[in-house]
Each structure stands twice: as structure tokens, then as C-alpha cells.
Amino acid sequence: MKRAGFTIVEMLMVIGIIGVISGVTVPLYRDYQVRNDLNVATEQVTQGLARARLLSQSAQSDAGWGFYVPAGILYKGDSYATRVAGADETYPMPSTITVTGIFDISYTKVKGQPSSTGSIILTALDSEQRTIEIEVQKETIAVVEGDNLTICHKIGGSAEQTKVIPDAAWPGHQNHGDTLGACATAASSVSSSRSSSRSSSSVSSSRSSSAPSSLSSSVASATCADRFSVSADNTITTTGPLSVIFQSLGAQFGYGNGGPTVPVTVKYSKKANGNSASNLFSGNAINGTGGATQTVTGFKNGDKVVLKFRAYYNDNGWLTYDNTVVSNVNNGSVKVLRNGDLAPTIPGSSGQQSVSSLLQPITVNGRISIGQYDVVMIVDFNYADCPTCTSADFQDGIVLVKFQAPSC
């Protein structure tokens, strides 16, 4: 009777199949692990810094707190070297991540100001990087939307005036030295806040619009009524102290038809050349249908609002894509839409959502429906390379920009 068994040829075939599967899956798993380590490290550092600042602002244990990045240690004290023993909290950092830039950040008690500013750069084994920016934030107060505040408004020199303003105007007033509460001088009088209902904004733009093409000759009027101007190259210039809300409406961008998703990130700058740009949305990609929101305060008269969209993908050097588009380059890659403009109806590509689908939350009857003092920027990374190509879909990145009520 013959016994069933495996021949050497069959065994070699099985070994070969196992080798092929291993050769494919192991590198893929390694890539996933490296990228996951980078995501974990970014989340740990972000959470550690946020908690350190929160504990400092609340004067927990009557002390300032800090975060030491390489070890992932939240500590009590002015520095990691002089920290209070026994108060550490640990945020484990993956051993595969290299940290450069700022290592140690402590925050002042109550005010929560960082001991240093700059970048924390996290680098994975495949050289992919994430950057976390540390910036000084001005003090502010929490108020309920719709409330009014009584402040002492500095007119010039020693002159001052008691005013009642809407809460949204407070950051601008605070930036130029106004204080909460009525002025101490007997001569000061209370004036009500300006009415915000105006028929149109005086915004200059290259597109056809019913709005006047030039700013008001009165600086005070321009500050209160216009909030910003838009030049022919899409450079936005603020006309008074105000804050700006940036809201991601999403991005649909991939590496070719059916290829991997290319992360799209956004930075903002207050300079026309786009220098000194800072991360929006904590440096996270806006891919998908959006939703992230960030408020930036401290804009003053003459500042620029320039956005830098970057699409970057690297797969161990096998596939690499790196492209940056600046909103005011004026090469057609970025379109600035205002309230009442026709919403684009360009079909989506590669099974991705179209730009009209991403704009649907702010579209009514085929037209953009946003605030009088809002703009929406839509991006196509490949438009500059082929402006006449039908593949330009402007779904590669969409951000809504809202200009809050300025100081009047």
C-alpha cells in the first residue's frame, strides 16, 4: 500500500509561495509600523504640550508645567532639569522617532506663555517628518457669543473713552492696549457698538462684483466696514485689527488614478511672500470632507492672509510627490470665491468626491452662500502645469476663511 506524502517539488513550491508572500507583506507592514509610530509620536507630543499649558494656566499645584519631548515627560517646574520630583506624567514616545528642534518647553503660570518658540520636528525611519510649531499666543477671555463688553478704549496719548462693544471685537481692542471695564476718567462716555448691518463690503477684487473697487477714504470706516481687501493676485489684506477663522472643507487628492492618497496640509502667513508661515489645524492633513477649525487672532491693519497648500507623499523613495501652491501666486492654481459666486460643477476624478460635493454645505441654488466677510479658497495642484487640461478639478484642497468683526 502506498502512503500519501509530499514530493520535494511540491515542498519547494510551497516554500517559494511563502517567500513571495513574505517579501510583499513584510515591507508593507514595516511601512505601516513606521508611519503609525510617527502618528503616535505626533499625538503624544500634541497632547503633552496641551496638558502642560492647561495645567500652567490653571496654576495647578501653584506652579508652571512643561513637556520634555524626547522622553515624553510632562513635568512640574520651569525646566526638565529642575523639575519637581514625583510629579511626572509619561507620554510614551516610539523608539523609532528622532526629535530635533525644541526639546524642552515650559509654560508660565496663569498666562501659559511658552519658554521658547520654534519647531519640534519628528522624523521617522523613512525620513518622513511632522512639524509642531510653538508660538506665543496673546491672552484672551472666554465670552458667550452675542454678549457685549464694556471696555476702556485708548484714543491716543492719554485720551480714552468708555465703549460697549460686541464680544467678537474684543481681541482686536486688546491687541492695541484697551482694557476691560469703564475708564476711570470722569470725562469718558459710553458709546454703543457700531451696527454691523451694511449692504455690501468695500472689497476690491479682480472679479466682477457690485462691491466698490476701492477702499473708503476714511480709515475708521474701512476698518469697521470692509475688514479686508482682495487684490488681483488674490492677496488678501486686512484693513483693521481682527481675528480670522479658518475652516477646512476637505481635500480629495491621490497619486494618479487609483493610487494612494496624498496628504494635503495648510499653513498661513501674514506676509505677502508667504514667509514665516505657521501650521493650520495642528499640521494635520485636511483630506476627506473637512471639519477642522482654527481661529487666529492678532491680525492688524495691513497684514496679509496668505495660505500655503502642500501635497506631500513619499513611499520609501519608490513613489514621491511634493507640490506647494501659494494662494496669491496668481497662476490659476487657487481660486477665491465670494458670497453669490457660481459654485464649480467640475466632476470628481478617480471615484473621489467632486469640488461641488465638498462645497455643498455652503452652496444654495448653485451659488456660494457664505458670510459677507468670508471667502473660500479652492486648489488644484496640477493646474499650473496644464491650465487647459480638463483634469483640473479644484477638489485638491478647500478652506473657508472668515474675517471676524474688527475693532471700531
JSON list of C-alpha atoms in Angstrom, two decimals, residues 94-317:
[
{"chain": "A", "resi": 94, "resn": "PRO", "atom": "CA", "xyz": [8.15, 55.31, 19.97]},
{"chain": "A", "resi": 95, "resn": "SER", "atom": "CA", "xyz": [11.86, 54.46, 19.92]},
{"chain": "A", "resi": 96, "resn": "THR", "atom": "CA", "xyz": [11.92, 54.76, 16.11]},
{"chain": "A", "resi": 97, "resn": "ILE", "atom": "CA", "xyz": [11.25, 58.51, 16.18]},
{"chain": "A", "resi": 98, "resn": "THR", "atom": "CA", "xyz": [14.04, 61.10, 16.14]},
{"chain": "A", "resi": 99, "resn": "VAL", "atom": "CA", "xyz": [13.36, 64.51, 17.70]},
{"chain": "A", "resi": 100, "resn": "THR", "atom": "CA", "xyz": [15.08, 67.70, 16.51]},
{"chain": "A", "resi": 101, "resn": "GLY", "atom": "CA", "xyz": [14.37, 71.37, 17.10]},
{"chain": "A", "resi": 102, "resn": "ILE", "atom": "CA", "xyz": [12.99, 72.32, 20.51]},
{"chain": "A", "resi": 103, "resn": "PHE", "atom": "CA", "xyz": [13.32, 69.62, 23.17]},
{"chain": "A", "resi": 104, "resn": "ASP", "atom": "CA", "xyz": [12.02, 71.28, 26.33]},
{"chain": "A", "resi": 105, "resn": "ILE", "atom": "CA", "xyz": [9.05, 73.66, 26.59]},
{"chain": "A", "resi": 106, "resn": "SER", "atom": "CA", "xyz": [7.69, 75.04, 29.86]},
{"chain": "A", "resi": 107, "resn": "TYR", "atom": "CA", "xyz": [4.72, 77.37, 30.29]},
{"chain": "A", "resi": 108, "resn": "THR", "atom": "CA", "xyz": [4.33, 80.30, 32.68]},
{"chain": "A", "resi": 109, "resn": "LYS", "atom": "CA", "xyz": [1.83, 80.04, 35.50]},
{"chain": "A", "resi": 110, "resn": "VAL", "atom": "CA", "xyz": [-1.59, 81.59, 34.72]},
{"chain": "A", "resi": 111, "resn": "LYS", "atom": "CA", "xyz": [-0.57, 83.24, 31.41]},
{"chain": "A", "resi": 112, "resn": "GLY", "atom": "CA", "xyz": [0.57, 79.98, 29.84]},
{"chain": "A", "resi": 113, "resn": "GLN", "atom": "CA", "xyz": [3.27, 81.51, 27.67]},
{"chain": "A", "resi": 114, "resn": "PRO", "atom": "CA", "xyz": [5.91, 79.08, 26.31]},
{"chain": "A", "resi": 115, "resn": "SER", "atom": "CA", "xyz": [9.55, 79.34, 27.39]},
{"chain": "A", "resi": 116, "resn": "SER", "atom": "CA", "xyz": [10.68, 79.20, 23.76]},
{"chain": "A", "resi": 117, "resn": "THR", "atom": "CA", "xyz": [9.18, 79.35, 20.29]},
{"chain": "A", "resi": 118, "resn": "GLY", "atom": "CA", "xyz": [10.02, 77.49, 17.12]},
{"chain": "A", "resi": 119, "resn": "SER", "atom": "CA", "xyz": [9.58, 74.00, 15.71]},
{"chain": "A", "resi": 120, "resn": "ILE", "atom": "CA", "xyz": [9.55, 70.49, 17.08]},
{"chain": "A", "resi": 121, "resn": "ILE", "atom": "CA", "xyz": [10.46, 68.15, 14.22]},
{"chain": "A", "resi": 122, "resn": "LEU", "atom": "CA", "xyz": [9.63, 64.45, 14.49]},
{"chain": "A", "resi": 123, "resn": "THR", "atom": "CA", "xyz": [11.38, 62.21, 11.96]},
{"chain": "A", "resi": 124, "resn": "ALA", "atom": "CA", "xyz": [10.51, 58.56, 11.24]},
{"chain": "A", "resi": 125, "resn": "LEU", "atom": "CA", "xyz": [12.86, 55.84, 9.98]},
{"chain": "A", "resi": 126, "resn": "ASP", "atom": "CA", "xyz": [11.79, 56.50, 6.39]},
{"chain": "A", "resi": 127, "resn": "SER", "atom": "CA", "xyz": [12.68, 60.22, 6.80]},
{"chain": "A", "resi": 128, "resn": "GLU", "atom": "CA", "xyz": [9.01, 61.30, 6.80]},
{"chain": "A", "resi": 129, "resn": "GLN", "atom": "CA", "xyz": [8.61, 64.26, 9.14]},
{"chain": "A", "resi": 130, "resn": "ARG", "atom": "CA", "xyz": [5.96, 66.02, 11.16]},
{"chain": "A", "resi": 131, "resn": "THR", "atom": "CA", "xyz": [6.48, 69.56, 12.46]},
{"chain": "A", "resi": 132, "resn": "ILE", "atom": "CA", "xyz": [4.80, 71.01, 15.55]},
{"chain": "A", "resi": 133, "resn": "GLU", "atom": "CA", "xyz": [5.02, 74.79, 15.85]},
{"chain": "A", "resi": 134, "resn": "ILE", "atom": "CA", "xyz": [5.33, 76.50, 19.25]},
{"chain": "A", "resi": 135, "resn": "GLU", "atom": "CA", "xyz": [4.01, 80.08, 19.15]},
{"chain": "A", "resi": 136, "resn": "VAL", "atom": "CA", "xyz": [3.24, 82.80, 21.67]},
{"chain": "A", "resi": 137, "resn": "GLN", "atom": "CA", "xyz": [-0.49, 83.33, 21.98]},
{"chain": "A", "resi": 138, "resn": "LYS", "atom": "CA", "xyz": [-1.97, 86.54, 23.29]},
{"chain": "A", "resi": 139, "resn": "GLU", "atom": "CA", "xyz": [-4.17, 86.41, 26.34]},
{"chain": "A", "resi": 140, "resn": "THR", "atom": "CA", "xyz": [-7.87, 86.34, 25.73]},
{"chain": "A", "resi": 141, "resn": "ILE", "atom": "CA", "xyz": [-11.08, 85.79, 27.67]},
{"chain": "A", "resi": 142, "resn": "ALA", "atom": "CA", "xyz": [-13.97, 83.44, 27.17]},
{"chain": "A", "resi": 143, "resn": "VAL", "atom": "CA", "xyz": [-17.29, 85.11, 26.41]},
{"chain": "A", "resi": 144, "resn": "VAL", "atom": "CA", "xyz": [-20.66, 83.93, 25.19]},
{"chain": "A", "resi": 145, "resn": "GLU", "atom": "CA", "xyz": [-21.42, 84.76, 21.56]},
{"chain": "A", "resi": 146, "resn": "GLY", "atom": "CA", "xyz": [-23.74, 87.74, 21.37]},
{"chain": "A", "resi": 147, "resn": "ASP", "atom": "CA", "xyz": [-22.61, 89.31, 24.66]},
{"chain": "A", "resi": 148, "resn": "ASN", "atom": "CA", "xyz": [-21.43, 92.91, 24.88]},
{"chain": "A", "resi": 149, "resn": "LEU", "atom": "CA", "xyz": [-18.40, 94.10, 26.82]},
{"chain": "A", "resi": 150, "resn": "THR", "atom": "CA", "xyz": [-17.67, 97.45, 28.44]},
{"chain": "A", "resi": 151, "resn": "ILE", "atom": "CA", "xyz": [-14.08, 98.49, 27.79]},
{"chain": "A", "resi": 152, "resn": "CYS", "atom": "CA", "xyz": [-11.79, 101.47, 28.17]},
{"chain": "A", "resi": 153, "resn": "HIS", "atom": "CA", "xyz": [-10.76, 102.39, 24.62]},
{"chain": "A", "resi": 154, "resn": "LYS", "atom": "CA", "xyz": [-7.41, 104.17, 24.14]},
{"chain": "A", "resi": 155, "resn": "ILE", "atom": "CA", "xyz": [-7.90, 107.00, 21.66]},
{"chain": "A", "resi": 156, "resn": "GLY", "atom": "CA", "xyz": [-4.36, 108.35, 21.61]},
{"chain": "A", "resi": 157, "resn": "GLY", "atom": "CA", "xyz": [-1.91, 109.81, 24.10]},
{"chain": "A", "resi": 158, "resn": "SER", "atom": "CA", "xyz": [-3.68, 109.98, 27.45]},
{"chain": "A", "resi": 159, "resn": "ALA", "atom": "CA", "xyz": [-7.14, 110.23, 25.90]},
{"chain": "A", "resi": 160, "resn": "GLU", "atom": "CA", "xyz": [-9.52, 107.33, 26.48]},
{"chain": "A", "resi": 161, "resn": "GLN", "atom": "CA", "xyz": [-13.18, 106.54, 26.11]},
{"chain": "A", "resi": 162, "resn": "THR", "atom": "CA", "xyz": [-15.58, 104.05, 27.66]},
{"chain": "A", "resi": 163, "resn": "LYS", "atom": "CA", "xyz": [-17.24, 101.93, 24.96]},
{"chain": "A", "resi": 164, "resn": "VAL", "atom": "CA", "xyz": [-19.61, 98.98, 24.71]},
{"chain": "A", "resi": 165, "resn": "ILE", "atom": "CA", "xyz": [-18.50, 96.52, 22.05]},
{"chain": "A", "resi": 166, "resn": "PRO", "atom": "CA", "xyz": [-19.60, 93.06, 20.84]},
{"chain": "A", "resi": 167, "resn": "ASP", "atom": "CA", "xyz": [-17.54, 90.23, 22.32]},
{"chain": "A", "resi": 168, "resn": "ALA", "atom": "CA", "xyz": [-16.09, 89.29, 18.92]},
{"chain": "A", "resi": 169, "resn": "ALA", "atom": "CA", "xyz": [-14.39, 92.71, 18.69]},
{"chain": "A", "resi": 170, "resn": "TRP", "atom": "CA", "xyz": [-12.51, 92.28, 21.97]},
{"chain": "A", "resi": 171, "resn": "PRO", "atom": "CA", "xyz": [-9.34, 90.56, 20.59]},
{"chain": "A", "resi": 172, "resn": "GLY", "atom": "CA", "xyz": [-8.69, 93.50, 18.26]},
{"chain": "A", "resi": 173, "resn": "HIS", "atom": "CA", "xyz": [-9.16, 96.05, 21.06]},
{"chain": "A", "resi": 174, "resn": "GLN", "atom": "CA", "xyz": [-6.96, 94.05, 23.40]},
{"chain": "A", "resi": 175, "resn": "ASN", "atom": "CA", "xyz": [-4.18, 93.97, 20.81]},
{"chain": "A", "resi": 176, "resn": "HIS", "atom": "CA", "xyz": [-3.83, 97.75, 20.82]},
{"chain": "A", "resi": 177, "resn": "GLY", "atom": "CA", "xyz": [-3.95, 98.22, 24.59]},
{"chain": "A", "resi": 178, "resn": "ASP", "atom": "CA", "xyz": [-7.63, 98.61, 25.53]},
{"chain": "A", "resi": 179, "resn": "THR", "atom": "CA", "xyz": [-8.70, 97.23, 28.91]},
{"chain": "A", "resi": 180, "resn": "LEU", "atom": "CA", "xyz": [-11.85, 95.66, 30.29]},
{"chain": "A", "resi": 181, "resn": "GLY", "atom": "CA", "xyz": [-14.19, 97.85, 32.35]},
{"chain": "A", "resi": 182, "resn": "ALA", "atom": "CA", "xyz": [-15.13, 101.51, 32.21]},
{"chain": "A", "resi": 183, "resn": "CYS", "atom": "CA", "xyz": [-12.43, 104.16, 32.06]},
{"chain": "A", "resi": 184, "resn": "ALA", "atom": "CA", "xyz": [-11.51, 105.84, 35.34]},
{"chain": "A", "resi": 185, "resn": "THR", "atom": "CA", "xyz": [-11.67, 109.38, 33.91]},
{"chain": "A", "resi": 186, "resn": "ALA", "atom": "CA", "xyz": [-14.87, 111.29, 34.58]},
{"chain": "A", "resi": 187, "resn": "ALA", "atom": "CA", "xyz": [-14.86, 112.76, 31.09]},
{"chain": "A", "resi": 188, "resn": "SER", "atom": "CA", "xyz": [-15.22, 109.40, 29.42]},
{"chain": "A", "resi": 189, "resn": "SER", "atom": "CA", "xyz": [-18.56, 108.50, 27.98]},
{"chain": "A", "resi": 190, "resn": "VAL", "atom": "CA", "xyz": [-20.13, 105.26, 26.87]},
{"chain": "A", "resi": 191, "resn": "SER", "atom": "CA", "xyz": [-20.68, 104.81, 23.16]},
{"chain": "A", "resi": 192, "resn": "SER", "atom": "CA", "xyz": [-22.59, 101.91, 21.68]},
{"chain": "A", "resi": 193, "resn": "SER", "atom": "CA", "xyz": [-21.03, 99.49, 19.26]},
{"chain": "A", "resi": 194, "resn": "ARG", "atom": "CA", "xyz": [-21.47, 100.16, 15.57]},
{"chain": "A", "resi": 195, "resn": "SER", "atom": "CA", "xyz": [-24.21, 98.46, 13.65]},
{"chain": "A", "resi": 196, "resn": "SER", "atom": "CA", "xyz": [-22.89, 95.54, 11.63]},
{"chain": "A", "resi": 197, "resn": "SER", "atom": "CA", "xyz": [-25.66, 95.67, 9.04]},
{"chain": "A", "resi": 198, "resn": "ARG", "atom": "CA", "xyz": [-24.28, 97.13, 5.84]},
{"chain": "A", "resi": 199, "resn": "SER", "atom": "CA", "xyz": [-25.47, 96.48, 2.31]},
{"chain": "A", "resi": 200, "resn": "SER", "atom": "CA", "xyz": [-22.09, 95.49, 0.85]},
{"chain": "A", "resi": 201, "resn": "SER", "atom": "CA", "xyz": [-18.41, 95.30, 1.74]},
{"chain": "A", "resi": 202, "resn": "SER", "atom": "CA", "xyz": [-15.94, 97.63, 0.06]},
{"chain": "A", "resi": 203, "resn": "VAL", "atom": "CA", "xyz": [-13.63, 94.91, -1.21]},
{"chain": "A", "resi": 204, "resn": "SER", "atom": "CA", "xyz": [-11.50, 95.39, -4.29]},
{"chain": "A", "resi": 205, "resn": "SER", "atom": "CA", "xyz": [-11.28, 92.28, -6.43]},
{"chain": "A", "resi": 206, "resn": "SER", "atom": "CA", "xyz": [-10.39, 91.23, -9.97]},
{"chain": "A", "resi": 207, "resn": "ARG", "atom": "CA", "xyz": [-13.76, 89.54, -10.42]},
{"chain": "A", "resi": 208, "resn": "SER", "atom": "CA", "xyz": [-16.97, 91.30, -11.39]},
{"chain": "A", "resi": 209, "resn": "SER", "atom": "CA", "xyz": [-18.75, 92.47, -8.24]},
{"chain": "A", "resi": 210, "resn": "SER", "atom": "CA", "xyz": [-21.24, 95.02, -7.06]},
{"chain": "A", "resi": 211, "resn": "ALA", "atom": "CA", "xyz": [-18.86, 95.98, -4.28]},
{"chain": "A", "resi": 212, "resn": "PRO", "atom": "CA", "xyz": [-16.83, 99.20, -4.72]},
{"chain": "A", "resi": 213, "resn": "SER", "atom": "CA", "xyz": [-13.38, 98.64, -6.24]},
{"chain": "A", "resi": 214, "resn": "SER", "atom": "CA", "xyz": [-11.50, 100.79, -3.74]},
{"chain": "A", "resi": 215, "resn": "LEU", "atom": "CA", "xyz": [-11.44, 101.19, -0.01]},
{"chain": "A", "resi": 216, "resn": "SER", "atom": "CA", "xyz": [-13.17, 104.00, 1.79]},
{"chain": "A", "resi": 217, "resn": "SER", "atom": "CA", "xyz": [-11.08, 107.14, 2.26]},
{"chain": "A", "resi": 218, "resn": "SER", "atom": "CA", "xyz": [-11.90, 107.03, 5.96]},
{"chain": "A", "resi": 219, "resn": "VAL", "atom": "CA", "xyz": [-9.57, 104.67, 7.79]},
{"chain": "A", "resi": 220, "resn": "ALA", "atom": "CA", "xyz": [-12.04, 104.21, 10.62]},
{"chain": "A", "resi": 221, "resn": "SER", "atom": "CA", "xyz": [-14.82, 103.42, 8.17]},
{"chain": "A", "resi": 222, "resn": "ALA", "atom": "CA", "xyz": [-12.64, 100.94, 6.28]},
{"chain": "A", "resi": 223, "resn": "THR", "atom": "CA", "xyz": [-11.66, 99.22, 9.50]},
{"chain": "A", "resi": 224, "resn": "CYS", "atom": "CA", "xyz": [-15.24, 98.69, 10.58]},
{"chain": "A", "resi": 225, "resn": "ALA", "atom": "CA", "xyz": [-16.98, 98.16, 7.24]},
{"chain": "A", "resi": 226, "resn": "ASP", "atom": "CA", "xyz": [-14.54, 96.38, 4.97]},
{"chain": "A", "resi": 227, "resn": "ARG", "atom": "CA", "xyz": [-12.37, 94.16, 7.16]},
{"chain": "A", "resi": 228, "resn": "PHE", "atom": "CA", "xyz": [-10.18, 93.21, 4.18]},
{"chain": "A", "resi": 229, "resn": "SER", "atom": "CA", "xyz": [-9.42, 93.83, 0.51]},
{"chain": "A", "resi": 230, "resn": "VAL", "atom": "CA", "xyz": [-8.59, 91.34, -2.24]},
{"chain": "A", "resi": 231, "resn": "SER", "atom": "CA", "xyz": [-6.07, 92.32, -4.92]},
{"chain": "A", "resi": 232, "resn": "ALA", "atom": "CA", "xyz": [-5.90, 90.99, -8.48]},
{"chain": "A", "resi": 233, "resn": "ASP", "atom": "CA", "xyz": [-3.36, 88.30, -7.50]},
{"chain": "A", "resi": 234, "resn": "ASN", "atom": "CA", "xyz": [-5.62, 87.03, -4.67]},
{"chain": "A", "resi": 235, "resn": "THR", "atom": "CA", "xyz": [-3.57, 88.68, -1.93]},
{"chain": "A", "resi": 236, "resn": "ILE", "atom": "CA", "xyz": [-5.91, 89.45, 0.95]},
{"chain": "A", "resi": 237, "resn": "THR", "atom": "CA", "xyz": [-5.01, 92.48, 3.08]},
{"chain": "A", "resi": 238, "resn": "THR", "atom": "CA", "xyz": [-6.71, 93.20, 6.41]},
{"chain": "A", "resi": 239, "resn": "THR", "atom": "CA", "xyz": [-7.93, 96.76, 6.96]},
{"chain": "A", "resi": 240, "resn": "GLY", "atom": "CA", "xyz": [-8.06, 96.73, 10.73]},
{"chain": "A", "resi": 241, "resn": "PRO", "atom": "CA", "xyz": [-7.30, 94.66, 13.83]},
{"chain": "A", "resi": 242, "resn": "LEU", "atom": "CA", "xyz": [-9.34, 91.47, 13.76]},
{"chain": "A", "resi": 243, "resn": "SER", "atom": "CA", "xyz": [-9.26, 87.68, 14.11]},
{"chain": "A", "resi": 244, "resn": "VAL", "atom": "CA", "xyz": [-9.65, 85.14, 11.32]},
{"chain": "A", "resi": 245, "resn": "ILE", "atom": "CA", "xyz": [-11.37, 81.75, 11.44]},
{"chain": "A", "resi": 246, "resn": "PHE", "atom": "CA", "xyz": [-10.02, 79.06, 9.09]},
{"chain": "A", "resi": 247, "resn": "GLN", "atom": "CA", "xyz": [-12.30, 76.07, 8.41]},
{"chain": "A", "resi": 248, "resn": "SER", "atom": "CA", "xyz": [-11.31, 73.02, 6.38]},
{"chain": "A", "resi": 249, "resn": "LEU", "atom": "CA", "xyz": [-13.93, 71.86, 3.90]},
{"chain": "A", "resi": 250, "resn": "GLY", "atom": "CA", "xyz": [-11.80, 68.90, 2.86]},
{"chain": "A", "resi": 251, "resn": "ALA", "atom": "CA", "xyz": [-9.49, 67.63, 0.13]},
{"chain": "A", "resi": 252, "resn": "GLN", "atom": "CA", "xyz": [-9.69, 64.81, -2.42]},
{"chain": "A", "resi": 253, "resn": "PHE", "atom": "CA", "xyz": [-6.22, 64.20, -3.83]},
{"chain": "A", "resi": 254, "resn": "GLY", "atom": "CA", "xyz": [-4.46, 60.99, -4.83]},
{"chain": "A", "resi": 255, "resn": "TYR", "atom": "CA", "xyz": [-1.36, 59.77, -6.64]},
{"chain": "A", "resi": 256, "resn": "GLY", "atom": "CA", "xyz": [-2.79, 59.01, -10.10]},
{"chain": "A", "resi": 257, "resn": "ASN", "atom": "CA", "xyz": [-5.89, 57.00, -10.86]},
{"chain": "A", "resi": 258, "resn": "GLY", "atom": "CA", "xyz": [-6.45, 54.50, -8.07]},
{"chain": "A", "resi": 259, "resn": "GLY", "atom": "CA", "xyz": [-3.16, 55.48, -6.41]},
{"chain": "A", "resi": 260, "resn": "PRO", "atom": "CA", "xyz": [-2.51, 56.22, -2.72]},
{"chain": "A", "resi": 261, "resn": "THR", "atom": "CA", "xyz": [-3.96, 59.27, -1.01]},
{"chain": "A", "resi": 262, "resn": "VAL", "atom": "CA", "xyz": [-1.57, 62.24, -0.92]},
{"chain": "A", "resi": 263, "resn": "PRO", "atom": "CA", "xyz": [-1.86, 64.15, 2.40]},
{"chain": "A", "resi": 264, "resn": "VAL", "atom": "CA", "xyz": [-2.68, 67.85, 1.94]},
{"chain": "A", "resi": 265, "resn": "THR", "atom": "CA", "xyz": [-1.67, 70.27, 4.72]},
{"chain": "A", "resi": 266, "resn": "VAL", "atom": "CA", "xyz": [-2.19, 74.04, 5.02]},
{"chain": "A", "resi": 267, "resn": "LYS", "atom": "CA", "xyz": [-0.16, 76.89, 6.52]},
{"chain": "A", "resi": 268, "resn": "TYR", "atom": "CA", "xyz": [-0.99, 80.59, 6.83]},
{"chain": "A", "resi": 269, "resn": "SER", "atom": "CA", "xyz": [1.22, 83.66, 6.67]},
{"chain": "A", "resi": 270, "resn": "LYS", "atom": "CA", "xyz": [0.71, 87.34, 7.44]},
{"chain": "A", "resi": 271, "resn": "LYS", "atom": "CA", "xyz": [3.27, 88.30, 4.77]},
{"chain": "A", "resi": 272, "resn": "ALA", "atom": "CA", "xyz": [2.67, 88.67, 1.03]},
{"chain": "A", "resi": 273, "resn": "ASN", "atom": "CA", "xyz": [5.66, 86.46, 0.18]},
{"chain": "A", "resi": 274, "resn": "GLY", "atom": "CA", "xyz": [4.29, 83.63, 2.31]},
{"chain": "A", "resi": 275, "resn": "ASN", "atom": "CA", "xyz": [7.33, 83.60, 4.63]},
{"chain": "A", "resi": 276, "resn": "SER", "atom": "CA", "xyz": [7.04, 82.86, 8.38]},
{"chain": "A", "resi": 277, "resn": "ALA", "atom": "CA", "xyz": [4.14, 80.53, 7.66]},
{"chain": "A", "resi": 278, "resn": "SER", "atom": "CA", "xyz": [2.51, 78.68, 10.56]},
{"chain": "A", "resi": 279, "resn": "ASN", "atom": "CA", "xyz": [0.63, 75.40, 10.55]},
{"chain": "A", "resi": 280, "resn": "LEU", "atom": "CA", "xyz": [-3.15, 75.35, 10.43]},
{"chain": "A", "resi": 281, "resn": "PHE", "atom": "CA", "xyz": [-5.15, 72.54, 12.06]},
{"chain": "A", "resi": 282, "resn": "SER", "atom": "CA", "xyz": [-2.10, 71.40, 14.09]},
{"chain": "A", "resi": 283, "resn": "GLY", "atom": "CA", "xyz": [-0.35, 70.42, 10.86]},
{"chain": "A", "resi": 284, "resn": "ASN", "atom": "CA", "xyz": [-2.86, 67.63, 10.24]},
{"chain": "A", "resi": 285, "resn": "ALA", "atom": "CA", "xyz": [-3.92, 66.78, 6.70]},
{"chain": "A", "resi": 286, "resn": "ILE", "atom": "CA", "xyz": [-7.32, 68.09, 5.56]},
{"chain": "A", "resi": 287, "resn": "ASN", "atom": "CA", "xyz": [-8.04, 65.09, 3.31]},
{"chain": "A", "resi": 288, "resn": "GLY", "atom": "CA", "xyz": [-11.62, 63.86, 3.36]},
{"chain": "A", "resi": 289, "resn": "THR", "atom": "CA", "xyz": [-14.61, 66.10, 3.84]},
{"chain": "A", "resi": 290, "resn": "GLY", "atom": "CA", "xyz": [-13.03, 68.53, 6.31]},
{"chain": "A", "resi": 291, "resn": "GLY", "atom": "CA", "xyz": [-14.38, 69.84, 9.57]},
{"chain": "A", "resi": 292, "resn": "ALA", "atom": "CA", "xyz": [-11.27, 71.16, 11.35]},
{"chain": "A", "resi": 293, "resn": "THR", "atom": "CA", "xyz": [-11.47, 74.79, 12.51]},
{"chain": "A", "resi": 294, "resn": "GLN", "atom": "CA", "xyz": [-8.83, 77.18, 13.87]},
{"chain": "A", "resi": 295, "resn": "THR", "atom": "CA", "xyz": [-9.09, 80.80, 14.99]},
{"chain": "A", "resi": 296, "resn": "VAL", "atom": "CA", "xyz": [-6.03, 83.03, 14.60]},
{"chain": "A", "resi": 297, "resn": "THR", "atom": "CA", "xyz": [-6.01, 86.35, 16.46]},
{"chain": "A", "resi": 298, "resn": "GLY", "atom": "CA", "xyz": [-3.71, 89.35, 16.28]},
{"chain": "A", "resi": 299, "resn": "PHE", "atom": "CA", "xyz": [-4.20, 90.46, 12.65]},
{"chain": "A", "resi": 300, "resn": "LYS", "atom": "CA", "xyz": [-3.73, 94.21, 12.28]},
{"chain": "A", "resi": 301, "resn": "ASN", "atom": "CA", "xyz": [-4.23, 96.79, 9.56]},
{"chain": "A", "resi": 302, "resn": "GLY", "atom": "CA", "xyz": [-2.08, 95.95, 6.53]},
{"chain": "A", "resi": 303, "resn": "ASP", "atom": "CA", "xyz": [-1.43, 92.29, 7.38]},
{"chain": "A", "resi": 304, "resn": "LYS", "atom": "CA", "xyz": [-1.79, 89.71, 4.62]},
{"chain": "A", "resi": 305, "resn": "VAL", "atom": "CA", "xyz": [-3.75, 86.47, 4.70]},
{"chain": "A", "resi": 306, "resn": "VAL", "atom": "CA", "xyz": [-1.82, 84.05, 2.51]},
{"chain": "A", "resi": 307, "resn": "LEU", "atom": "CA", "xyz": [-2.40, 80.28, 2.54]},
{"chain": "A", "resi": 308, "resn": "LYS", "atom": "CA", "xyz": [0.20, 77.68, 1.52]},
{"chain": "A", "resi": 309, "resn": "PHE", "atom": "CA", "xyz": [-1.24, 74.32, 0.47]},
{"chain": "A", "resi": 310, "resn": "ARG", "atom": "CA", "xyz": [1.24, 71.42, 0.36]},
{"chain": "A", "resi": 311, "resn": "ALA", "atom": "CA", "xyz": [0.68, 67.92, -1.04]},
{"chain": "A", "resi": 312, "resn": "TYR", "atom": "CA", "xyz": [3.43, 65.53, 0.04]},
{"chain": "A", "resi": 313, "resn": "TYR", "atom": "CA", "xyz": [3.73, 61.75, -0.28]},
{"chain": "A", "resi": 314, "resn": "ASN", "atom": "CA", "xyz": [6.77, 59.50, -0.03]},
{"chain": "A", "resi": 315, "resn": "ASP", "atom": "CA", "xyz": [6.83, 55.71, -0.07]},
{"chain": "A", "resi": 316, "resn": "ASN", "atom": "CA", "xyz": [10.45, 54.84, 0.73]},
{"chain": "A", "resi": 317, "resn": "GLY", "atom": "CA", "xyz": [11.59, 56.67, -2.37]}
]
